[in-house]
Tab-separated table of C-alpha atoms in Angstrom:
chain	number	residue	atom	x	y	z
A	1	UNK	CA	4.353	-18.310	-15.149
A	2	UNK	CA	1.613	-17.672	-12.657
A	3	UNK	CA	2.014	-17.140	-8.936
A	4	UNK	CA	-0.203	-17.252	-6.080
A	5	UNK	CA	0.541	-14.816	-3.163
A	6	UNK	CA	-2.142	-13.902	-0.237
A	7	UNK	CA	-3.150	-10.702	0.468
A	8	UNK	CA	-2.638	-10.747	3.583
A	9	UNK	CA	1.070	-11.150	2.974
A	10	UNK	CA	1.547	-7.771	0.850
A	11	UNK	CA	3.037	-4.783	2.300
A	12	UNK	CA	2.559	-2.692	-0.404
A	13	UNK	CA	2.757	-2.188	-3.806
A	14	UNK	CA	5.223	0.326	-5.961
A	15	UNK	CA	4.013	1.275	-9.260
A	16	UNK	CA	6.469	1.741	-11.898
A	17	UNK	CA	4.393	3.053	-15.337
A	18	UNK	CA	2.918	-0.176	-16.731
A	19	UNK	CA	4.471	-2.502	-14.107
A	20	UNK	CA	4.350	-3.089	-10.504
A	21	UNK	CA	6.492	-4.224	-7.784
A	22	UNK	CA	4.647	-6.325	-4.841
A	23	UNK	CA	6.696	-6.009	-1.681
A	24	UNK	CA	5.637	-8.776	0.997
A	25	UNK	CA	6.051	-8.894	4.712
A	26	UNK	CA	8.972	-11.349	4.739
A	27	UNK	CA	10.732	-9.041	2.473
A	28	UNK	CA	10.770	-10.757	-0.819
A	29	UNK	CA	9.654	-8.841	-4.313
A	30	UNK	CA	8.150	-9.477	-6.850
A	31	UNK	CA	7.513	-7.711	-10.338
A	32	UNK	CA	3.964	-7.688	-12.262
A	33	UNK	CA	2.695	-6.447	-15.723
A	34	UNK	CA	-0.226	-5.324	-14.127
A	35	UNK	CA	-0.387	-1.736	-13.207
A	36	UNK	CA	-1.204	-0.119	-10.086
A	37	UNK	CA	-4.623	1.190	-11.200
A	38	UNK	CA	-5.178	-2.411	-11.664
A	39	UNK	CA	-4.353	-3.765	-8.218
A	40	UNK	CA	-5.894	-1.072	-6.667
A	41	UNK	CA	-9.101	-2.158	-7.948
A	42	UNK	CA	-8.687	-5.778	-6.964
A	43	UNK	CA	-7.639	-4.707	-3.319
A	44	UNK	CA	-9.195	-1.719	-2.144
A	45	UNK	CA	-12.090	-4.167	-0.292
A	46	UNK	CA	-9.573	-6.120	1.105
A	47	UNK	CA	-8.117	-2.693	3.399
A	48	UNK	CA	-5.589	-1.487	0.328
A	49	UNK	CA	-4.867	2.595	0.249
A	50	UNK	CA	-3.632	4.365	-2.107
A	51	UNK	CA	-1.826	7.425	-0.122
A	52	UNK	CA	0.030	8.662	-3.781
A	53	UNK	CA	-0.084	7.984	-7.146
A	54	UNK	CA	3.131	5.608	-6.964
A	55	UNK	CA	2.232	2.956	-4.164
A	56	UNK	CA	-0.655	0.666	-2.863
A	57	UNK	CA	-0.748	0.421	1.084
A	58	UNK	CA	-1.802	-2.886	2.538
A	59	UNK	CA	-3.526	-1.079	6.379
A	60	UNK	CA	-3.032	-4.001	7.910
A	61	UNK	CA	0.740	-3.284	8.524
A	62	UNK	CA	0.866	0.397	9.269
A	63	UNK	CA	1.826	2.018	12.225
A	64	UNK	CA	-0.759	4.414	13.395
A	65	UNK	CA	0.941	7.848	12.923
A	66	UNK	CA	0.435	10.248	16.503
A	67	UNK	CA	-0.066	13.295	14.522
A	68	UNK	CA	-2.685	14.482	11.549
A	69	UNK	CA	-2.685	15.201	8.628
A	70	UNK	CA	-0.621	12.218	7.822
A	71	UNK	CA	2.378	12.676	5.518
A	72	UNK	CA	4.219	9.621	5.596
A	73	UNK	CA	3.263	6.273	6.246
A	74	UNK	CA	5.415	4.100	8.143
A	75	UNK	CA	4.665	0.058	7.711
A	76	UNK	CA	5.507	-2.555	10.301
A	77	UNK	CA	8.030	-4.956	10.182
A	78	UNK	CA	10.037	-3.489	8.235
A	79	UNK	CA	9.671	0.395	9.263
A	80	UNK	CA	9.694	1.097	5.737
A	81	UNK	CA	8.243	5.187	5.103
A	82	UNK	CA	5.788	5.533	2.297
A	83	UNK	CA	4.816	9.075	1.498
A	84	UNK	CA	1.396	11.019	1.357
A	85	UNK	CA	0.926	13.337	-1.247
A	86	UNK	CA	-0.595	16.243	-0.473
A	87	UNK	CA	-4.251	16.261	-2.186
A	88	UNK	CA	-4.623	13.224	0.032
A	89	UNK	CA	-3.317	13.851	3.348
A	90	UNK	CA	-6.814	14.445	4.927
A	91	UNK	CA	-8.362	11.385	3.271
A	92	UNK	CA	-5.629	9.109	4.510
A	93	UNK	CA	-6.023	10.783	8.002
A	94	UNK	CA	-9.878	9.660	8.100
A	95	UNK	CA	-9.386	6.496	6.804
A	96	UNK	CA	-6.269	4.995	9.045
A	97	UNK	CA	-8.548	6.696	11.833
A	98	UNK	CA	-11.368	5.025	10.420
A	99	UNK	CA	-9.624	1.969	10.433
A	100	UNK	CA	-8.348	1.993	13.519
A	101	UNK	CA	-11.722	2.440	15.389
């Protein structure tokens, strides 16, 4: 069965080994064979992040932290908190500053 979801409608993305779960802004789920890697390459034009190695961030929907370097991400509606590793705390920093400019 094939589906058709926009982008714009993706919150973010939780990878789970060879699968992935697509979590959209009106709150439904979905579950893909594709892995992360994977999406990350078909999205990361389209304003995609990858703040760790277990979820896909959609920039559109986050909520511009106050302080740097970033450590979690919090997403808008559903003030859902995605966590930074810490190799990548400065590059998410630049880029949601980036973004926001």
């Amino acid at each position: 069965m094939s589906l058709r979801i926009k982008i714009n409608d993706i919150l973010w993305i939780k990878g789970l080994g060879n699968y992935s779960i697509l979590i959209l802004k009106n709150g439904r789920t979905y579950t893909s064979s594709r892995t992360l890697k994977v999406f990350e390459l078909l999205l990361k034009e389209h304003g995609f992040i990858r703040p760790s190695k277990f979820s896909l961030v959609n920039l559109a929907y986050v909520i511009m932290p106050s302080k740097t370097p970033v450590s979690i991400l919090q997403l808008k509606p559903t003030l859902e908190k995605i966590p930074v590793s810490r190799r990548r705390h400065a590059e998410i920093s630049n880029l949601l500053l980036q973004y926001n400019s």
